[in-house]
Short mmCIF file of C-alpha atoms in Angstrom, two decimals:
data_model
loop_
_atom_site.label_atom_id
_atom_site.label_comp_id
_atom_site.label_asym_id
_atom_site.label_seq_id
_atom_site.Cartn_x
_atom_site.Cartn_y
_atom_site.Cartn_z
CA MET A 195 0.11 -0.01 -0.11
CA SER A 196 1.33 3.46 -1.00
CA ASN A 197 2.08 5.91 1.91
CA GLN A 198 1.62 8.94 -0.35
CA ILE A 199 -1.86 10.68 -0.63
CA HIS A 200 -2.16 13.05 -3.56
CA ILE A 201 -5.64 14.61 -4.07
CA ASP A 202 -6.76 17.79 -5.84
CA ILE A 203 -10.33 19.00 -5.78
CA GLN A 204 -12.02 22.23 -6.68
CA VAL A 205 -14.59 23.89 -4.16
CA PRO A 206 -17.95 24.07 -5.77
CA ALA A 207 -19.72 27.37 -5.63
CA GLU A 208 -22.33 26.20 -3.29
CA TYR A 209 -19.99 25.88 -0.44
CA ALA A 210 -19.34 29.58 -0.43
CA GLY A 211 -19.09 31.07 3.13
CA GLN A 212 -18.61 27.63 4.66
CA ARG A 213 -15.40 26.78 6.84
CA PHE A 214 -12.35 25.16 5.39
CA ASP A 215 -12.51 22.06 7.72
CA GLN A 216 -16.22 21.47 6.94
CA ILE A 217 -15.73 21.86 3.28
CA ALA A 218 -12.87 19.35 3.46
CA ALA A 219 -14.88 16.87 5.31
CA ASP A 220 -17.61 16.93 2.71
CA LEU A 221 -15.40 16.80 -0.38
CA ILE A 222 -12.70 14.48 1.15
CA PRO A 223 -15.08 11.87 2.99
CA ASP A 224 -12.36 8.98 2.91
CA PHE A 225 -10.67 10.61 5.85
CA SER A 226 -11.86 11.46 9.30
CA ARG A 227 -12.38 15.22 10.17
CA ALA A 228 -9.83 14.79 12.93
CA ARG A 229 -7.37 13.71 10.43
CA LEU A 230 -8.14 16.40 7.87
CA GLN A 231 -7.84 19.12 10.58
CA ALA A 232 -4.28 17.74 11.51
CA TRP A 233 -3.25 17.94 7.76
CA ILE A 234 -4.81 21.51 7.47
CA LYS A 235 -2.91 22.58 10.41
CA GLY A 236 0.20 20.94 9.23
CA GLY A 237 0.16 22.49 5.90
CA GLN A 238 -0.33 19.30 4.06
CA LEU A 239 -3.99 20.34 3.01
CA THR A 240 -3.85 23.76 1.51
CA VAL A 241 -6.17 26.17 -0.49
CA ASP A 242 -4.76 27.56 -3.87
CA GLY A 243 -1.49 26.29 -2.72
CA ARG A 244 -1.36 28.24 0.55
CA SER A 245 -1.97 27.27 4.23
CA HIS A 246 -5.23 28.30 5.98
CA LYS A 247 -6.70 27.73 9.41
CA PRO A 248 -9.40 25.15 9.65
CA LYS A 249 -12.08 27.90 10.55
CA ASP A 250 -11.25 30.23 7.48
CA LYS A 251 -14.20 30.80 5.25
CA LEU A 252 -13.94 29.67 1.55
CA PHE A 253 -15.62 31.45 -1.33
CA GLY A 254 -15.96 28.72 -3.83
CA GLY A 255 -13.88 27.92 -6.81
CA GLU A 256 -10.76 27.45 -4.82
CA GLN A 257 -8.37 24.35 -5.37
CA LEU A 258 -7.81 22.14 -2.43
CA GLN A 259 -4.66 20.18 -2.72
CA LEU A 260 -3.69 17.37 -0.31
CA ARG A 261 -0.11 16.20 -0.46
CA ALA A 262 0.42 13.93 2.76
CA GLU A 263 2.39 10.86 3.77
CA LEU A 264 0.90 8.27 5.95
CA GLU A 265 3.00 7.82 9.38
CA PRO A 266 2.96 5.36 12.06
CA GLN A 267 0.20 6.05 14.57
CA GLY A 268 1.73 4.47 17.65
CA GLU A 269 4.96 2.89 19.12
CA TRP A 270 3.29 -0.58 19.41
CA GLN A 271 5.45 -3.74 18.36
CA ALA A 272 4.33 -6.23 15.81
CA GLN A 273 3.93 -9.62 17.39
CA ALA A 274 3.27 -12.67 15.28
CA MET A 275 0.16 -14.79 16.63
CA ASP A 276 -2.32 -16.98 15.02
CA LEU A 277 -5.41 -14.90 14.23
CA ASN A 278 -8.55 -16.71 13.11
CA ILE A 279 -9.26 -14.28 10.17
CA VAL A 280 -12.69 -15.26 8.53
CA TYR A 281 -12.61 -12.62 5.82
CA GLU A 282 -9.85 -10.18 4.38
CA ASP A 283 -9.55 -8.01 1.17
CA ASP A 284 -7.67 -4.82 0.46
CA SER A 285 -10.02 -2.57 2.63
CA LEU A 286 -10.88 -4.67 5.87
CA LEU A 287 -10.64 -7.99 7.58
CA VAL A 288 -12.81 -9.66 9.96
CA VAL A 289 -11.37 -11.64 12.71
CA ASN A 290 -12.88 -14.19 15.17
CA LYS A 291 -11.26 -13.16 18.41
CA PRO A 292 -11.01 -15.82 21.11
CA ALA A 293 -11.80 -15.32 24.68
CA GLY A 294 -8.88 -14.15 26.76
CA LEU A 295 -7.22 -11.80 23.98
CA VAL A 296 -7.07 -8.20 24.98
CA VAL A 297 -8.00 -5.97 21.94
CA HIS A 298 -5.82 -2.87 22.44
CA PRO A 299 -2.48 -2.21 24.62
CA ALA A 300 -3.30 -0.47 27.80
CA ALA A 301 -1.87 -0.44 31.47
CA GLY A 302 -1.54 -3.97 32.68
CA ASN A 303 -1.49 -5.35 29.03
CA PRO A 304 1.39 -3.50 27.17
CA ASP A 305 1.65 -6.09 24.29
CA GLY A 306 0.30 -9.50 23.35
CA THR A 307 -3.01 -7.80 22.28
CA LEU A 308 -4.95 -8.27 19.04
CA LEU A 309 -3.37 -4.87 17.95
CA ASN A 310 0.06 -6.25 18.09
CA GLY A 311 -1.08 -9.45 16.09
CA LEU A 312 -2.53 -7.11 13.34
CA LEU A 313 0.59 -5.18 12.79
CA ALA A 314 2.48 -8.47 12.37
CA HIS A 315 -0.15 -9.81 9.99
CA CYS A 316 -0.10 -6.54 7.91
CA ALA A 317 2.54 -3.92 8.40
CA GLY A 318 0.41 -1.21 6.74
CA GLN A 319 -1.88 -1.15 9.96
CA GLN A 320 0.91 0.93 11.70
CA ASN A 321 -0.15 3.86 9.53
CA ILE A 322 -3.88 3.69 10.66
CA PRO A 323 -5.06 4.85 14.17
CA ARG A 324 -5.25 1.87 16.57
CA ALA A 325 -3.98 -0.18 13.82
CA GLY A 326 -7.65 0.06 12.13
CA ILE A 327 -9.37 -1.19 15.11
CA VAL A 328 -12.80 0.55 15.07
CA HIS A 329 -14.69 -1.27 17.79
CA ARG A 330 -13.84 -3.53 20.52
CA LEU A 331 -14.62 -6.61 22.35
CA ASP A 332 -13.93 -7.11 26.02
CA LYS A 333 -11.10 -9.53 26.85
CA ASP A 334 -13.24 -12.26 27.70
CA THR A 335 -15.81 -11.89 25.03
CA SER A 336 -15.22 -13.98 21.94
CA GLY A 337 -16.43 -13.48 18.35
CA LEU A 338 -16.32 -11.25 15.40
CA MET A 339 -14.65 -7.96 14.88
CA VAL A 340 -14.08 -5.90 11.72
CA VAL A 341 -10.62 -4.03 11.21
CA ALA A 342 -10.01 -1.29 8.68
CA LYS A 343 -7.01 -1.70 6.62
CA THR A 344 -7.05 1.82 4.94
CA LEU A 345 -7.78 5.25 6.37
CA GLN A 346 -10.67 5.25 3.84
CA ALA A 347 -12.22 2.17 5.13
CA GLN A 348 -11.60 3.29 8.71
CA ALA A 349 -13.51 6.62 8.15
CA ASP A 350 -16.31 4.81 6.32
CA LEU A 351 -16.68 2.16 9.16
CA VAL A 352 -16.77 4.80 11.81
CA ASN A 353 -19.38 6.68 10.15
CA GLN A 354 -21.43 3.31 9.66
CA LEU A 355 -21.16 2.70 13.38
CA LYS A 356 -22.41 6.15 14.04
CA ALA A 357 -25.16 5.78 11.68
CA ARG A 358 -25.93 2.32 13.13
CA THR A 359 -25.79 0.54 9.63
CA VAL A 360 -23.35 -2.13 11.31
CA SER A 361 -25.30 -4.90 12.77
CA ARG A 362 -23.78 -6.89 15.63
CA GLN A 363 -25.62 -9.74 17.30
CA TYR A 364 -24.30 -11.79 20.31
CA ASP A 365 -25.12 -15.00 21.87
CA ALA A 366 -25.35 -14.71 25.68
CA VAL A 367 -26.20 -17.31 28.45
CA VAL A 368 -28.13 -15.41 31.22
CA LEU A 369 -29.39 -16.33 34.65
CA GLY A 370 -33.07 -16.74 35.13
CA THR A 371 -35.71 -17.91 32.82
CA LEU A 372 -37.06 -15.16 30.32
CA SER A 373 -40.51 -15.66 28.86
CA GLY A 374 -39.75 -13.73 25.73
CA GLY A 375 -37.61 -11.00 23.98
CA GLY A 376 -37.50 -7.14 24.47
CA THR A 377 -35.67 -4.03 24.37
CA VAL A 378 -33.30 -2.31 26.96
CA ASP A 379 -33.34 1.32 26.40
CA ALA A 380 -31.29 2.67 29.41
CA PRO A 381 -28.45 5.19 29.27
CA MET A 382 -25.11 4.35 30.55
CA GLY A 383 -21.98 5.87 31.85
CA ARG A 384 -19.06 5.14 34.26
CA HIS A 385 -20.24 3.78 37.63
CA ARG A 386 -20.06 6.68 40.21
CA VAL A 387 -18.21 4.47 42.79
CA HIS A 388 -16.48 1.45 41.14
CA ARG A 389 -14.69 3.19 38.39
CA LEU A 390 -13.89 -0.06 36.68
CA LYS A 391 -17.57 -0.63 36.09
CA MET A 392 -20.26 0.96 33.71
CA ALA A 393 -23.81 1.56 35.06
CA VAL A 394 -27.28 2.47 33.93
CA LEU A 395 -27.68 6.11 34.85
CA PRO A 396 -30.46 8.44 34.76
CA ASN A 397 -30.95 10.52 31.46
CA ALA A 398 -29.95 13.77 33.00
CA SER A 399 -26.77 12.37 34.64
CA ALA A 400 -23.61 13.81 33.62
CA GLY A 401 -21.81 11.23 31.47
CA ALA A 402 -25.09 9.48 30.56
CA LYS A 403 -25.14 8.20 26.84
CA GLU A 404 -27.87 6.51 25.02
CA ALA A 405 -27.73 2.88 25.07
CA ILE A 406 -30.27 0.39 23.40
CA THR A 407 -30.11 -3.38 23.33
CA HIS A 408 -32.64 -5.52 21.72
CA TYR A 409 -32.79 -9.29 22.97
CA ARG A 410 -34.75 -12.25 21.98
CA LEU A 411 -35.16 -15.67 23.32
CA GLN A 412 -33.42 -18.58 21.63
CA GLU A 413 -33.42 -21.40 24.18
CA ARG A 414 -35.00 -21.62 27.70
CA PHE A 415 -33.63 -23.90 30.58
CA ARG A 416 -34.68 -24.59 34.04
CA GLY A 417 -32.64 -21.68 35.50
CA HIS A 418 -31.20 -20.15 32.68
CA THR A 419 -31.90 -18.73 29.18
CA LEU A 420 -30.06 -18.42 25.88
CA VAL A 421 -30.53 -15.17 24.28
CA ARG A 422 -29.55 -13.30 21.06
CA CYS A 423 -28.68 -9.62 21.75
CA GLN A 424 -28.53 -7.10 19.09
CA LEU A 425 -26.75 -3.72 19.87
CA GLU A 426 -28.18 -0.61 18.44
CA THR A 427 -25.56 1.41 20.21
CA GLY A 428 -22.05 0.22 21.38
CA ARG A 429 -21.27 1.39 24.85
CA THR A 430 -18.67 -0.34 27.04
CA HIS A 431 -19.92 -3.47 28.55
CA GLN A 432 -23.47 -2.54 27.12
CA ILE A 433 -25.01 -6.19 27.09
CA ARG A 434 -23.45 -7.33 30.35
CA VAL A 435 -24.90 -3.98 32.19
CA HIS A 436 -28.24 -4.07 30.32
CA MET A 437 -29.00 -7.91 30.85
CA ALA A 438 -27.86 -7.41 34.66
CA HIS A 439 -30.16 -4.08 34.86
CA ILE A 440 -33.24 -6.36 33.79
CA ARG A 441 -31.96 -8.92 36.50
CA HIS A 442 -30.76 -11.39 34.09
CA PRO A 443 -26.97 -11.08 34.25
CA LEU A 444 -24.59 -13.33 32.10
CA VAL A 445 -23.36 -16.49 33.41
CA GLY A 446 -19.63 -16.10 34.58
CA ASP A 447 -19.59 -12.38 34.55
CA PRO A 448 -17.20 -11.31 37.21
CA LEU A 449 -18.26 -7.55 37.50
CA TYR A 450 -22.09 -7.80 36.88
CA GLY A 451 -23.02 -11.35 37.51
CA GLY A 452 -24.05 -11.26 41.17
CA ARG A 453 -24.90 -14.26 42.97
CA ASN A 454 -24.92 -17.50 40.93
CA LYS A 455 -28.33 -19.23 41.32
CA LEU A 456 -28.26 -22.92 40.55
CA PRO A 457 -31.27 -24.91 39.48
CA THR A 458 -32.79 -27.18 42.26
CA GLY A 459 -31.33 -30.81 42.12
CA ALA A 460 -29.00 -30.03 39.28
CA GLU A 461 -26.24 -32.62 38.57
CA PRO A 462 -22.84 -31.99 40.11
CA GLU A 463 -21.22 -31.63 36.65
CA LEU A 464 -23.55 -28.83 35.81
CA ILE A 465 -23.10 -27.05 39.15
CA GLU A 466 -19.33 -27.12 38.73
CA ALA A 467 -19.68 -25.85 35.28
CA LEU A 468 -21.92 -22.72 36.25
CA GLN A 469 -19.80 -21.98 39.23
CA GLN A 470 -16.35 -22.41 37.45
CA PHE A 471 -17.34 -20.83 34.08
CA PRO A 472 -14.23 -18.82 33.44
CA ARG A 473 -15.80 -15.72 31.82
CA GLN A 474 -19.06 -13.90 30.81
CA ALA A 475 -20.92 -16.26 28.54
CA LEU A 476 -20.92 -13.83 25.69
CA HIS A 477 -19.92 -14.39 21.96
CA ALA A 478 -20.05 -12.07 19.22
CA ALA A 479 -22.06 -14.33 16.65
CA GLU A 480 -23.17 -12.11 13.63
CA LEU A 481 -21.72 -9.17 12.07
CA ALA A 482 -23.08 -7.27 8.94
CA LEU A 483 -21.89 -4.03 7.31
CA ILE A 484 -21.75 -2.17 4.09
CA HIS A 485 -18.43 -2.74 2.46
CA PRO A 486 -16.57 0.69 2.39
CA VAL A 487 -15.57 0.30 -1.36
CA THR A 488 -18.11 -1.94 -3.20
CA ALA A 489 -21.22 -0.88 -1.09
CA GLU A 490 -22.12 -4.41 -0.99
CA THR A 491 -24.01 -5.61 2.18
CA MET A 492 -21.59 -8.20 3.93
CA HIS A 493 -22.33 -10.65 6.38
CA TRP A 494 -20.44 -13.09 8.41
CA SER A 495 -21.19 -15.36 11.46
CA ALA A 496 -19.05 -17.36 13.84
CA SER A 497 -20.15 -20.44 15.68
CA MET A 498 -19.91 -20.50 19.58
CA PRO A 499 -16.60 -21.49 21.09
CA GLU A 500 -16.23 -24.68 22.85
CA ASP A 501 -16.70 -23.66 26.37
CA MET A 502 -20.17 -22.08 25.62
CA LEU A 503 -21.13 -25.12 23.58
CA GLN A 504 -20.28 -27.44 26.53
CA LEU A 505 -22.19 -25.41 28.95
CA LEU A 506 -25.42 -25.46 26.66
CA ALA A 507 -24.97 -29.25 26.18
CA LEU A 508 -25.21 -29.60 30.29
CA LEU A 509 -28.08 -27.16 30.70
CA ARG A 510 -30.07 -29.14 27.74
CA ALA A 511 -29.19 -32.36 29.74
CA ASP A 512 -30.56 -30.95 32.84
CA ASN A 513 -33.77 -29.92 31.00
CA SER A 514 -34.58 -33.48 29.83
#
């Protein structure tokens, strides 16, 4: 992939009176507004060959010229690892992340993350913010993630996430028996006391952001339910918080699970499986989006990992 970007475009007359950065965002939609503003301030994106401020008003008819070079976006190290890539082309890749793999380096996890593996898989990822990662899964959530391989694809996918045209569906095993599906429409933000946790907050609370989860019943057991959750928004820990909010937390959830209720008279093997399940029983099973280049609707699915399949087998045996 070339690291050089050369774009020349004339400002149409109807943009007269608008800000330079707003016009650039409209005429060069392949890049994020933040990236375009950085190029404006750095003099790589000019008006008639001269530098301008992002807020400067244009008259229409000017020539925008972008001459930029992609640069490494972080000091992360490439680390070879086995990635379960279910799809890849020049614009994006879709990976089936295993439980236990951290997505992005942070305090306590400086390396050995999915990001480090992506850099080893494709060196060009170093030129894209967060190595092309546009959404995340918790460390102990398994399943599908899309990763952008170009700045253009990254901007498009971020816009799709904002426009809610990306469909993400998750399988979850929850405590208690649900009689049917529903929607949890409850704003979320950082827990006011336990800062590692998220929480449902009142609408007017500082930091409260819209959060909507749709769920439907897939299979009911004596004391548990398999549900399919669809995210309309994508807040941190959203499914885990929302299901706990309606008093059906996920099996194995260390933050939001509460007391583990066991079916009366359950076999020792099931009791042990429920008590020792090593993570929240959550799997990103379906992913659909509009391809950033071809505009084709793409869809992928990933089967549940073995730990969830074994748990469901024990729950089914207990049902019989």
